[in-house]
Short mmCIF file of C-alpha atoms and ligand atoms in Angstrom, two decimals:
data_model
loop_
_atom_site.label_atom_id
_atom_site.label_comp_id
_atom_site.label_asym_id
_atom_site.label_seq_id
_atom_site.Cartn_x
_atom_site.Cartn_y
_atom_site.Cartn_z
CA LEU U 1 -9.47 19.37 -12.01
CA ILE U 2 -12.32 20.08 -9.59
CA ARG U 3 -14.83 18.49 -11.99
CA LYS U 4 -12.58 15.50 -12.47
CA SER U 5 -12.11 15.11 -8.70
CA LEU U 6 -15.87 15.18 -8.13
CA GLN U 7 -16.30 12.48 -10.76
CA THR U 8 -13.56 10.38 -9.18
CA ALA U 9 -15.28 10.68 -5.77
CA LEU U 10 -18.42 9.25 -7.37
CA GLN U 11 -16.45 6.45 -9.02
CA LEU U 12 -14.86 5.53 -5.70
CA LYS U 13 -18.28 5.46 -4.06
CA GLU U 14 -19.62 3.16 -6.83
CA LEU U 15 -16.59 0.92 -6.51
CA PHE U 16 -17.10 0.57 -2.74
CA ARG U 17 -20.81 -0.17 -3.22
CA HIS U 18 -20.19 -2.79 -5.88
CA GLN U 19 -17.43 -4.56 -3.94
CA THR U 20 -19.54 -4.63 -0.76
CA GLU U 21 -22.43 -6.20 -2.71
CA MET U 22 -20.09 -8.79 -4.21
CA LEU U 23 -18.75 -9.69 -0.76
CA MET U 24 -22.31 -10.20 0.53
CA LYS U 25 -23.31 -12.29 -2.48
CA ARG U 26 -20.17 -14.42 -2.73
CA PRO U 27 -18.76 -14.79 0.80
CA ASN U 28 -16.52 -17.68 -0.28
CA ASP U 29 -14.70 -15.55 -2.87
CA THR U 30 -13.38 -12.95 -0.45
CA LYS U 31 -9.78 -13.12 -1.63
CA SER U 32 -10.42 -12.71 -5.34
CA ILE U 33 -12.99 -9.93 -4.73
CA LEU U 34 -10.56 -8.01 -2.51
CA ASP U 35 -7.68 -8.49 -5.00
CA HIS U 36 -9.91 -7.10 -7.73
CA PHE U 37 -10.92 -4.19 -5.50
CA LYS U 38 -7.30 -3.37 -4.69
CA ARG U 39 -6.32 -3.48 -8.37
CA LEU U 40 -9.06 -0.99 -9.29
CA SER U 41 -9.11 1.27 -6.25
CA GLU U 42 -5.40 1.94 -5.74
CA PRO U 43 -4.66 3.67 -9.07
CA LEU U 44 -7.97 5.52 -8.87
CA GLU U 45 -7.23 6.79 -5.37
CA ASN U 46 -3.69 7.76 -6.38
CA SER U 47 -4.83 9.71 -9.44
CA PHE U 48 -7.44 11.41 -7.20
CA ARG U 49 -4.58 12.48 -4.91
CA PHE U 50 -2.53 13.57 -7.88
CA ASP U 51 -5.36 15.85 -9.07
CA LEU U 52 -5.90 17.29 -5.60
CA GLU U 53 -2.18 17.92 -5.14
CA THR U 54 -2.05 19.65 -8.51
CA LEU U 55 -5.00 21.82 -7.50
CA LEU U 56 -3.43 22.60 -4.15
CA ASN U 57 -0.17 23.63 -5.81
CA ILE U 58 -2.02 25.95 -8.17
CA LEU U 59 -4.24 27.49 -5.49
CA THR U 60 -1.52 27.99 -2.86
CA LYS U 61 1.29 29.19 -5.11
CA GLY U 62 0.70 32.75 -4.00
CA ASP U 63 0.95 31.73 -0.31
CA LEU U 64 4.56 30.64 -0.47
CA GLU U 65 5.97 34.16 -0.10
CA GLU U 66 3.76 34.70 2.94
CA ILE U 67 4.94 31.43 4.49
CA LYS U 68 8.57 32.47 3.94
CA GLU U 69 7.86 35.84 5.55
CA LEU U 70 6.12 34.25 8.55
CA ASN U 71 8.97 31.75 8.97
CA LYS U 72 11.36 34.68 9.15
CA ILE U 73 9.16 36.49 11.65
CA ALA U 74 8.95 33.38 13.87
CA GLN U 75 12.72 32.86 13.93
CA THR U 76 13.32 36.57 14.58
CA MET U 77 10.82 36.60 17.46
CA ILE U 78 12.59 33.68 19.11
CA TYR U 79 16.04 35.13 18.42
CA LYS U 80 15.12 38.49 19.93
CA SER U 81 13.56 36.90 23.01
CA GLN U 82 16.91 35.15 23.63
CA ASN U 83 19.29 38.03 22.88
CA PRO U 84 18.74 40.86 25.35
CA LYS U 85 20.85 43.99 24.85
CA ASP U 86 21.95 44.02 28.48
CA CYS U 87 22.46 40.53 29.79
CA ALA U 88 23.15 41.70 33.34
CA LYS U 89 19.69 43.19 33.62
CA ALA U 90 17.87 40.60 31.54
CA LYS U 91 15.61 38.00 33.07
CA LYS U 92 16.88 34.43 32.85
CA LEU U 93 15.43 30.97 32.87
CA HIS U 94 17.74 28.19 34.01
CA CYS U 95 16.63 24.96 32.47
CA SER U 96 17.66 21.62 33.71
CA VAL U 97 16.39 18.47 32.11
CA ILE U 98 16.38 15.60 34.55
CA HIS U 99 14.13 13.21 32.76
CA LYS U 100 16.39 10.17 32.95
CA THR U 101 15.18 7.53 30.52
CA CYS U 102 14.96 9.57 27.43
CA GLY U 103 16.18 9.23 23.82
CA PHE U 104 17.39 12.11 21.65
CA GLY U 105 13.94 13.21 20.47
CA CYS U 106 12.43 12.96 23.93
CA MET U 107 15.30 14.94 25.46
CA MET U 108 15.09 17.69 22.85
CA HIS U 109 11.36 17.98 23.45
CA ASP U 110 12.04 18.42 27.18
CA TYR U 111 14.41 21.31 26.40
CA GLY U 112 11.79 22.52 23.95
CA SER U 113 9.20 22.82 26.77
CA CYS U 114 11.64 25.12 28.54
CA MET U 115 12.24 27.12 25.38
CA PHE U 116 8.50 27.81 25.05
CA VAL U 117 8.57 29.39 28.53
CA ALA U 118 11.79 31.32 27.85
CA VAL U 119 10.42 32.74 24.60
CA GLY U 120 7.00 33.48 26.09
CA GLU U 121 8.32 35.21 29.18
CA GLY U 122 11.16 36.93 27.33
CA ARG U 123 13.75 35.21 29.49
CA SER U 124 17.19 34.26 28.30
CA MET U 125 17.39 30.47 28.49
CA GLN U 126 20.41 29.15 30.40
CA TYR U 127 21.40 25.51 30.09
CA ASP U 128 24.30 23.17 29.49
CA LEU U 129 23.81 20.45 26.91
CA ASN U 130 27.14 18.87 27.86
CA GLN U 131 25.50 17.64 31.05
CA GLN U 132 23.60 15.12 28.93
CA THR U 133 25.93 12.14 28.88
CA THR U 134 23.70 9.85 26.80
CA TYR U 135 24.63 11.74 23.65
CA PRO U 136 28.15 13.13 24.18
CA GLY U 137 28.91 16.11 21.98
CA LEU U 138 25.50 17.79 22.08
CA GLY U 139 27.03 21.07 23.32
CA SER U 140 29.41 21.35 20.37
CA THR U 141 26.79 20.29 17.82
CA PHE U 142 24.08 22.87 18.45
CA LYS U 143 24.29 26.63 18.73
CA TYR U 144 23.51 28.09 22.12
CA ALA U 145 20.14 29.85 22.29
CA SER U 146 21.73 33.23 22.99
CA ASP U 147 24.70 35.05 21.50
CA THR U 148 24.58 37.85 24.06
CA CYS U 149 23.66 36.20 27.33
CA VAL U 150 25.39 33.02 28.41
CA ASN U 151 25.31 31.81 32.00
CA ARG U 152 26.03 35.19 33.51
CA THR U 153 23.76 34.81 36.51
CA ASN U 154 24.31 33.37 39.89
CA PHE U 155 22.52 30.08 39.71
CA ALA U 156 22.48 29.79 43.51
CA GLN U 157 20.22 32.84 43.81
CA ALA U 158 17.68 31.42 41.43
CA ILE U 159 14.07 31.14 42.42
CA HIS U 160 12.81 27.65 41.82
CA TRP U 161 9.59 27.63 39.91
CA LYS U 162 7.12 24.81 40.39
CA PRO U 163 5.13 25.18 37.25
CA LEU U 164 2.16 23.01 38.08
CA PHE U 165 1.30 25.26 41.02
CA GLY U 166 3.17 28.33 39.82
CA ASN U 167 1.55 31.71 39.68
CA LEU U 168 2.48 33.53 36.51
CA THR U 169 2.44 37.05 37.93
CA THR U 170 4.94 36.23 40.69
CA ILE U 171 7.19 34.34 38.27
CA GLY U 172 7.11 37.36 36.01
CA THR U 173 8.84 39.62 38.53
CA GLN U 174 11.71 37.33 39.55
CA GLU U 175 14.96 37.91 37.79
CA VAL U 176 16.23 34.36 37.74
CA VAL U 177 14.04 31.33 37.69
CA THR U 178 14.95 27.68 37.43
CA PHE U 179 12.78 25.30 35.56
CA ASN U 180 13.46 21.62 36.18
CA ILE U 181 11.90 19.46 33.55
CA THR U 182 11.29 16.18 35.29
CA GLY U 183 8.82 14.63 32.93
CA PRO U 184 6.37 15.24 30.18
CA PHE U 185 3.84 17.14 32.23
CA THR U 186 6.16 19.86 33.49
CA SER U 187 4.76 22.84 31.69
CA HIS U 188 3.90 26.49 31.99
CA PRO U 189 0.26 27.57 32.36
CA LEU U 190 0.43 29.96 29.44
CA PHE U 191 3.47 29.40 27.22
CA ARG U 192 3.58 25.73 26.47
CA PRO U 193 3.51 23.45 23.48
CA GLY U 194 0.19 23.58 21.72
CA THR U 195 -0.02 27.37 21.76
CA VAL U 196 0.41 29.76 18.82
CA PRO U 197 1.43 33.45 19.04
CA ASP U 198 -1.87 35.35 19.08
CA LYS U 199 -0.64 38.26 16.94
CA ILE U 200 0.45 36.11 14.02
CA LEU U 201 -2.20 33.42 14.29
CA PRO U 202 -4.62 35.02 11.77
CA ARG U 203 -1.83 35.24 9.19
CA ILE U 204 -0.46 31.73 9.56
CA GLN U 205 -3.94 30.25 9.71
CA ARG U 206 -4.65 31.60 6.24
CA VAL U 207 -1.70 29.85 4.59
CA HIS U 208 -0.94 26.80 6.73
CA ALA U 209 -3.15 23.80 7.59
CA ASP U 210 -1.63 23.27 11.04
CA PRO U 211 -0.52 26.45 12.86
CA LYS U 212 0.06 24.58 16.13
CA VAL U 213 2.76 22.36 14.62
CA TRP U 214 4.12 25.34 12.73
CA TRP U 215 4.92 27.34 15.89
CA THR U 216 6.19 24.31 17.79
CA GLY U 217 8.35 23.49 14.79
CA HIS U 218 9.92 26.93 14.91
CA VAL U 219 10.70 26.69 18.62
CA ILE U 220 12.29 23.23 18.23
CA SER U 221 14.14 24.25 15.06
CA TYR U 222 15.61 27.26 16.83
CA PHE U 223 16.81 25.08 19.67
CA LEU U 224 18.36 22.61 17.21
CA ARG U 225 20.27 25.15 15.08
CA LEU U 226 23.51 23.44 14.03
CA GLN U 227 26.90 24.96 14.66
CA LYS U 228 28.88 25.72 11.51
CA SER U 229 31.16 22.68 11.74
CA ALA U 230 28.26 20.30 12.44
CA LEU U 231 26.40 21.71 9.44
CA ALA U 232 29.49 21.23 7.23
CA ASP U 233 29.81 17.61 8.45
CA TYR U 234 26.17 16.96 7.62
CA GLU U 235 26.52 18.47 4.15
CA SER U 236 29.54 16.28 3.39
CA PHE U 237 27.64 13.26 4.70
CA LYS U 238 24.85 14.01 2.24
CA LYS U 239 27.32 14.22 -0.63
CA LYS U 240 28.97 10.96 0.37
CA ILE U 241 25.73 8.99 0.43
CA ARG U 242 24.47 10.70 -2.78
CA PHE U 243 21.48 12.31 -1.17
CA ASN U 244 19.92 13.42 -4.45
CA HIS U 245 16.36 14.47 -5.26
CA PRO U 246 13.77 13.17 -5.79
CA ILE U 247 14.02 11.29 -2.52
CA VAL U 248 11.47 9.97 -0.04
CA GLY U 249 12.51 9.54 3.60
CA ILE U 250 11.10 6.84 5.83
CA HIS U 251 11.57 6.33 9.57
CA VAL U 252 10.99 2.75 10.67
CA ARG U 253 10.99 2.69 14.47
CA ARG U 254 11.45 -0.74 16.01
CA THR U 255 13.50 -2.19 18.93
CA ASP U 256 12.38 -0.78 22.30
CA LYS U 257 9.37 1.19 21.03
CA HIS U 258 7.01 -1.78 20.88
CA THR U 259 5.64 -1.24 24.41
CA GLU U 260 4.31 2.19 23.38
CA ALA U 261 3.23 1.67 19.78
CA PRO U 262 2.83 -1.45 17.64
CA PRO U 263 5.67 -1.90 15.13
CA LEU U 264 4.48 -1.67 11.53
CA ALA U 265 5.49 -3.82 8.56
CA LEU U 266 7.89 -2.29 6.04
CA GLU U 267 5.16 -2.74 3.39
CA ARG U 268 3.02 -0.11 5.17
CA TYR U 269 5.79 2.48 4.61
CA MET U 270 6.66 1.35 1.10
CA ASP U 271 3.04 1.52 -0.02
CA HIS U 272 3.25 5.32 0.37
CA VAL U 273 6.72 5.48 -1.17
CA ILE U 274 5.59 3.59 -4.28
CA ARG U 275 2.51 5.76 -4.68
CA TRP U 276 4.50 8.97 -4.19
CA PHE U 277 6.94 7.98 -6.95
CA ASP U 278 4.02 6.97 -9.20
CA ARG U 279 2.59 10.48 -8.76
CA TYR U 280 6.04 12.01 -9.26
CA GLU U 281 6.34 10.21 -12.60
CA MET U 282 2.87 11.39 -13.63
CA ARG U 283 4.06 14.94 -12.92
CA HIS U 284 7.35 14.44 -14.80
CA PRO U 285 6.47 12.29 -17.82
CA GLY U 286 9.47 11.03 -19.76
CA ASP U 287 11.99 11.56 -16.92
CA LYS U 288 14.16 8.63 -16.01
CA VAL U 289 13.52 8.55 -12.28
CA ILE U 290 15.73 6.77 -9.77
CA ARG U 291 13.42 5.75 -6.94
CA ARG U 292 15.65 6.77 -4.04
CA VAL U 293 14.64 6.24 -0.43
CA TYR U 294 16.46 7.49 2.65
CA LEU U 295 15.89 4.77 5.22
CA ALA U 296 16.23 5.79 8.88
CA THR U 297 15.83 3.07 11.46
CA ASP U 298 17.05 1.83 14.81
CA GLU U 299 16.90 -1.76 13.50
CA PRO U 300 19.62 -2.69 10.94
CA GLU U 301 17.67 -5.80 9.86
CA VAL U 302 15.12 -3.46 8.21
CA ILE U 303 17.80 -2.32 5.75
CA LYS U 304 18.47 -5.88 4.62
CA GLU U 305 14.74 -6.51 4.34
CA ALA U 306 14.25 -3.38 2.24
CA ASN U 307 17.03 -4.24 -0.19
CA THR U 308 15.76 -7.81 -0.59
CA LYS U 309 12.08 -6.99 -1.02
CA TYR U 310 12.39 -3.81 -3.14
CA PRO U 311 15.35 -4.34 -5.51
CA SER U 312 14.18 -1.61 -7.91
CA TYR U 313 14.51 1.03 -5.18
CA THR U 314 17.78 2.63 -4.13
CA PHE U 315 18.02 2.77 -0.35
CA VAL U 316 20.45 5.17 1.28
CA THR U 317 21.25 5.09 4.99
CA ALA U 318 23.61 6.49 7.62
CA PRO U 319 26.70 4.34 8.38
CA ARG U 320 25.70 1.44 10.58
CA LYS U 321 28.35 2.02 13.21
CA SER U 322 25.99 4.76 14.32
CA SER U 323 23.13 2.30 14.71
CA GLY U 324 20.39 3.54 16.98
CA ASN U 325 19.62 0.21 18.59
CA PRO U 326 19.27 0.43 22.38
CA GLN U 327 22.66 -1.21 23.17
CA ASN U 328 24.55 1.38 21.18
CA ARG U 329 23.01 4.76 21.86
CA SER U 330 25.56 6.44 24.06
CA SER U 331 28.35 7.69 21.82
CA SER U 332 29.16 10.60 19.55
CA ALA U 333 28.69 8.25 16.54
CA ALA U 334 25.20 7.49 17.81
CA LEU U 335 24.50 11.21 18.05
CA ALA U 336 25.66 11.74 14.46
CA GLY U 337 23.58 8.73 13.40
CA ILE U 338 20.29 9.93 14.84
CA LEU U 339 20.99 13.54 13.89
CA TYR U 340 21.78 12.76 10.25
CA ASP U 341 18.75 10.50 10.04
CA ILE U 342 16.53 13.29 11.36
CA LEU U 343 18.06 15.96 9.12
CA ALA U 344 17.97 13.78 6.01
CA LEU U 345 14.26 13.21 6.53
CA LYS U 346 13.78 16.91 7.10
CA ASP U 347 15.40 17.46 3.69
CA SER U 348 13.46 14.74 1.82
CA ASP U 349 10.72 15.55 -0.68
CA PHE U 350 8.19 13.39 1.10
CA ILE U 351 8.33 11.45 4.37
CA VAL U 352 6.67 8.39 5.84
CA VAL U 353 6.88 8.25 9.63
CA THR U 354 5.05 7.26 12.79
CA LEU U 355 4.24 10.29 14.93
CA SER U 356 4.08 8.03 18.00
CA SER U 357 7.89 8.42 17.92
CA ASN U 358 9.69 11.50 19.20
CA VAL U 359 12.01 11.02 16.22
CA GLY U 360 9.11 11.25 13.75
CA ARG U 361 7.73 14.29 15.56
CA THR U 362 11.12 16.05 15.58
CA ILE U 363 11.45 15.50 11.81
CA TYR U 364 7.96 16.89 11.19
CA GLU U 365 8.72 19.88 13.42
CA LEU U 366 11.97 20.68 11.62
CA ARG U 367 10.12 20.62 8.29
CA GLN U 368 8.00 23.53 9.51
CA THR U 369 10.81 25.95 8.68
CA LEU U 370 10.77 24.95 4.98
CA PRO U 371 9.28 27.49 2.57
CA MET U 372 6.01 25.54 2.20
CA ASP U 373 3.17 24.03 4.21
CA PRO U 374 4.64 20.58 5.03
CA THR U 375 1.25 19.17 6.09
CA PHE U 376 0.81 17.48 2.71
CA SER U 377 4.29 16.05 2.24
CA ILE U 378 4.01 13.55 5.08
CA ALA U 379 2.33 10.18 5.43
CA ASN U 380 1.92 9.51 9.13
CA LEU U 381 1.12 5.89 9.90
CA ASP U 382 -0.11 6.12 13.47
CA ASP U 383 -0.87 8.74 16.16
CA SER U 384 -1.86 12.29 15.46
CA TYR U 385 0.78 14.96 16.07
CA ASN U 386 1.29 15.68 19.76
CA TYR U 387 3.75 17.04 22.29
CA TRP U 388 3.92 15.66 25.79
CA GLY U 389 2.81 18.40 28.14
CA GLU U 390 0.89 20.09 25.36
CA ILE U 391 -1.88 22.43 26.39
CA GLY U 392 -5.48 21.49 25.80
CA HIS U 393 -5.61 18.59 23.39
CA LYS U 394 -8.82 20.34 22.53
CA LYS U 395 -10.98 19.51 19.54
CA VAL U 396 -14.47 20.45 18.50
CA ALA U 397 -16.94 18.23 16.66
CA THR U 398 -17.69 19.45 13.14
CA MET U 399 -20.03 16.56 12.25
CA ASP U 400 -22.52 14.45 14.17
CA HIS U 401 -21.50 10.88 14.94
CA LYS U 402 -24.11 8.32 15.95
CA PRO U 403 -22.60 4.87 16.47
CA PRO U 404 -25.03 1.92 16.48
CA PRO U 405 -26.01 0.84 20.04
CA SER U 406 -23.82 -2.27 19.76
CA ALA U 407 -20.71 -0.10 19.19
CA MET U 408 -21.46 2.54 21.88
CA CYS U 409 -19.29 2.99 24.98
CA ASN U 410 -20.88 2.96 28.40
CA ASN U 411 -20.08 5.35 31.17
CA THR U 412 -17.58 3.18 33.01
CA GLN U 413 -15.16 2.66 30.15
CA GLY U 414 -12.25 4.87 29.39
CA ARG U 415 -10.90 5.49 32.84
CA GLU U 416 -7.68 3.57 32.26
CA TYR U 417 -4.86 5.51 30.75
CA PHE U 418 -2.27 5.16 27.98
CA ALA U 419 -1.23 1.51 27.97
CA HIS U 420 -4.77 0.19 27.68
CA MET U 421 -6.20 2.94 25.57
CA ARG U 422 -5.07 1.46 22.28
CA LYS U 423 -7.26 -1.56 23.01
CA TRP U 424 -10.44 0.48 23.20
CA THR U 425 -12.98 -0.38 20.58
CA CYS U 426 -16.24 1.31 21.61
CA GLU U 427 -17.37 4.61 20.12
CA ILE U 428 -18.95 7.75 21.54
CA GLU U 429 -21.62 9.98 20.13
CA LEU U 430 -20.75 13.45 18.79
CA ARG U 431 -22.93 16.44 18.08
CA VAL U 432 -21.68 19.37 16.06
CA GLY U 433 -20.03 21.83 18.45
CA ASP U 434 -19.23 19.27 21.18
CA ASP U 435 -16.20 20.21 23.22
CA LEU U 436 -13.75 17.30 23.19
CA GLN U 437 -10.53 16.43 24.91
CA VAL U 438 -8.52 14.02 22.85
CA MET U 439 -5.45 11.94 23.47
CA PHE U 440 -3.37 11.53 20.37
CA PHE U 441 -3.63 7.80 19.72
CA MET U 442 -4.95 7.18 16.28
CA GLU U 443 -5.58 4.04 14.29
CA HIS U 444 -7.46 3.39 11.04
CA GLY U 445 -8.85 6.92 10.93
CA TYR U 446 -10.21 6.75 14.49
CA LEU U 447 -8.99 8.95 17.33
CA ILE U 448 -8.65 6.81 20.42
CA GLY U 449 -8.92 8.09 23.97
CA GLY U 450 -11.31 10.94 23.38
CA TYR U 451 -13.51 12.47 26.06
CA ASN U 452 -16.74 14.33 25.33
CA ARG U 453 -17.29 17.09 27.91
CA ARG U 454 -21.02 17.19 27.13
CA THR U 455 -21.73 13.49 27.67
CA HIS U 456 -18.77 12.75 29.99
CA LEU U 457 -18.09 9.61 27.98
CA HIS U 458 -14.71 8.31 26.84
CA GLY U 459 -14.15 6.37 23.62
CA LEU U 460 -13.35 6.39 19.90
CA PHE U 461 -14.64 8.58 17.12
CA PRO U 462 -13.65 9.18 13.50
CA ALA U 463 -10.86 11.75 13.22
CA HIS U 464 -12.43 13.50 10.23
CA LYS U 465 -15.47 14.53 12.31
CA VAL U 466 -13.51 16.89 14.57
CA LYS U 467 -11.16 19.81 14.21
CA GLU U 468 -8.35 21.24 16.26
CA VAL U 469 -9.06 24.15 18.60
CA LEU U 470 -6.17 26.58 18.35
CA ILE U 471 -4.88 28.13 21.56
CA PRO U 472 -3.45 31.63 21.12
CA ALA U 473 -0.91 32.94 23.64
CA PRO U 474 0.52 36.46 24.01
CA TYR U 475 4.08 35.94 22.73
CA ASN U 476 5.99 39.15 22.12
CA THR U 477 6.53 39.85 18.42
CA TYR U 478 9.17 42.56 19.07
P1 LIG K 501 11.00 7.52 20.61
O1 LIG K 501 11.43 6.57 21.68
O2 LIG K 501 10.84 6.87 19.28
O3 LIG K 501 9.79 8.31 21.02
O4 LIG K 501 12.17 8.59 20.34
P2 LIG K 501 13.42 9.02 21.22
O5 LIG K 501 14.28 9.91 20.38
O6 LIG K 501 12.99 9.55 22.50
O7 LIG K 501 14.22 7.69 21.49
C1 LIG K 501 14.57 6.80 20.48
C2 LIG K 501 16.06 6.66 20.31
O8 LIG K 501 16.29 5.48 19.52
C3 LIG K 501 16.67 7.78 19.51
O9 LIG K 501 17.01 8.90 20.25
C4 LIG K 501 17.86 7.10 18.87
O10 LIG K 501 18.91 6.96 19.77
C5 LIG K 501 17.28 5.72 18.56
N1 LIG K 501 16.66 5.74 17.23
C6 LIG K 501 15.33 5.65 16.93
N2 LIG K 501 15.15 5.73 15.60
C7 LIG K 501 16.37 5.87 15.04
C8 LIG K 501 16.83 6.03 13.70
O11 LIG K 501 16.08 6.05 12.74
N3 LIG K 501 18.18 6.16 13.53
C9 LIG K 501 19.06 6.15 14.57
N4 LIG K 501 20.36 6.30 14.31
N5 LIG K 501 18.66 6.02 15.84
C10 LIG K 501 17.34 5.88 16.08
#
C-alpha cells in the first residue's frame, strides 16, 4: 500500500503538470481541459485516500484500546473533579452565562468555558440551565455536573472573579467563586479551552492526531451528558427515522450565519458524501449499499433541494416542526430538533460540516468520546477547529514559505479584525520554527488571519506548512 501510494502521488503530480501545460497551450479550451482533468483526478485521488485509510486502519488498530482507556480516564477525571466527598467543605464555582444573543452551540460552549475552570481548579460547578429561556427544557435534558454537590452554598457570599485580571493564587483560596461568562473572551489564565492535561498529554499524543480537540471534546461531552429519559427519547427517534449504518451526516448551516461565514452550496457537501460511499463500496465489494445521509440544517429548503438533486440517496432528517430557522428557535421542539441533529451526526460513520458553526464544532467535540481517533472521519469545509476564548492559537512553522513579491503583505495590512479578515489575500513569509499566532479562518487550504511574531506581519499562509503548539495545563488526574 505504501508503494502504491507513492506511485499514485507521482501520477497525480504528472496529471497536474500535463493539465497545466494544456491550459497554457490551449487557453480557449479551458472547459474541456478541466472536465477531462476532473474525470481523471477524482477517482485517482479517491483511491489514494482509500489506500491511505486502509493503511491507517492497519497501523492504528493496536491504538484503539489505548484510546478507549484514555477516554475513560478523561471522563473519570472530570467526574471526580465535580463530585467531592464532602460538599459542605468543597470549593465551588458558580457559573452564570449571560451572553445574550447565543444559539444552542454557542451557549453550551460558554458553559464549557466555565467547566474547564471548574475541572482545572477542582471546584464543583454550580449552575441552573433552566435560567436559559431560549431553549426551554435544558435542565431536564442534561445531567447535572455533580451527583454529590448541588447548589449547597450561599451564593450571596460568593467572591466575584474577574478572570481577565484575576490572580490565580488568590482565586485558589476562596471557597466560593462566581464566574460570569459575558462573552467569548471570558476565560481563565490557566484552565481554558485549548489546553490539554499535562500528565496524559504524552499518551494521547501517541494515538490521536489532535489532542487539543480530544480534551475539549471530553469536557463538552461531560457537560452534555443526557438524562436517562432524554437518551431514551433520542434512541426511539433514531429507530423511527431508520437511522441505520452506513450513514454519513451533513450539517448545512444557512439562515442567519451568512454574516460570519459564507454559505456553501449543497454540492460541496455531497461531493464528500459521494466519495465516502464510493470508498465504502470499495471496502465492501458485493454489498448492496443504501446511500443514507442524515441531513441536519436550519433551512428546510435544503431538504427539498437534496431530494430533488440526489434521488439515489436516502435523506433522513429530524421532524420539521423542530426547524432551527431563526424565527422558531425558542421552544422545547426546537431544543429536541437541534439536539437530535447534533447527536445523529455524532453517531454517523462520517460527517461533513463547517467548523465555523458552533453546531459543527459541538458535533466534532462529541465525537471525541468515540473509541477511535475521529480526526479522519470528518470533512470540514471551512475554518479550522477553534473555541472562542481558546488559549494561544499558537502554531509553529514546519516549512519555509516564500510568496512571490507580488503576493506579499506589507506591514500595514492585517490590523482589522474578524469581519474583514476573510477578504485578505496577501501572504506572509515563513521560516521553519517561526512562532505564529493564528486566527481560525481557513479557505482553500490557506489559514487566514495569521501573525508572524518574528516579522510582525499579518496575512495568509498555507495551512500544511504549520503545526499546532499544544498547551499543557496541570489538571488533576486523581
Ligand atoms: P452557529 O450560529 O452556527 O455558530 O451555532 P449556534 O448553535 O450558536 O446557533 C445556531 C442555532 O441555529 C442553533 O442553536 C439552532 O437553534 C439553529 N440551527 C443551526 N443549525 C441547525 C440544524 O442543523 N438543525 C436545527 N434543528 N437547528 C439548527
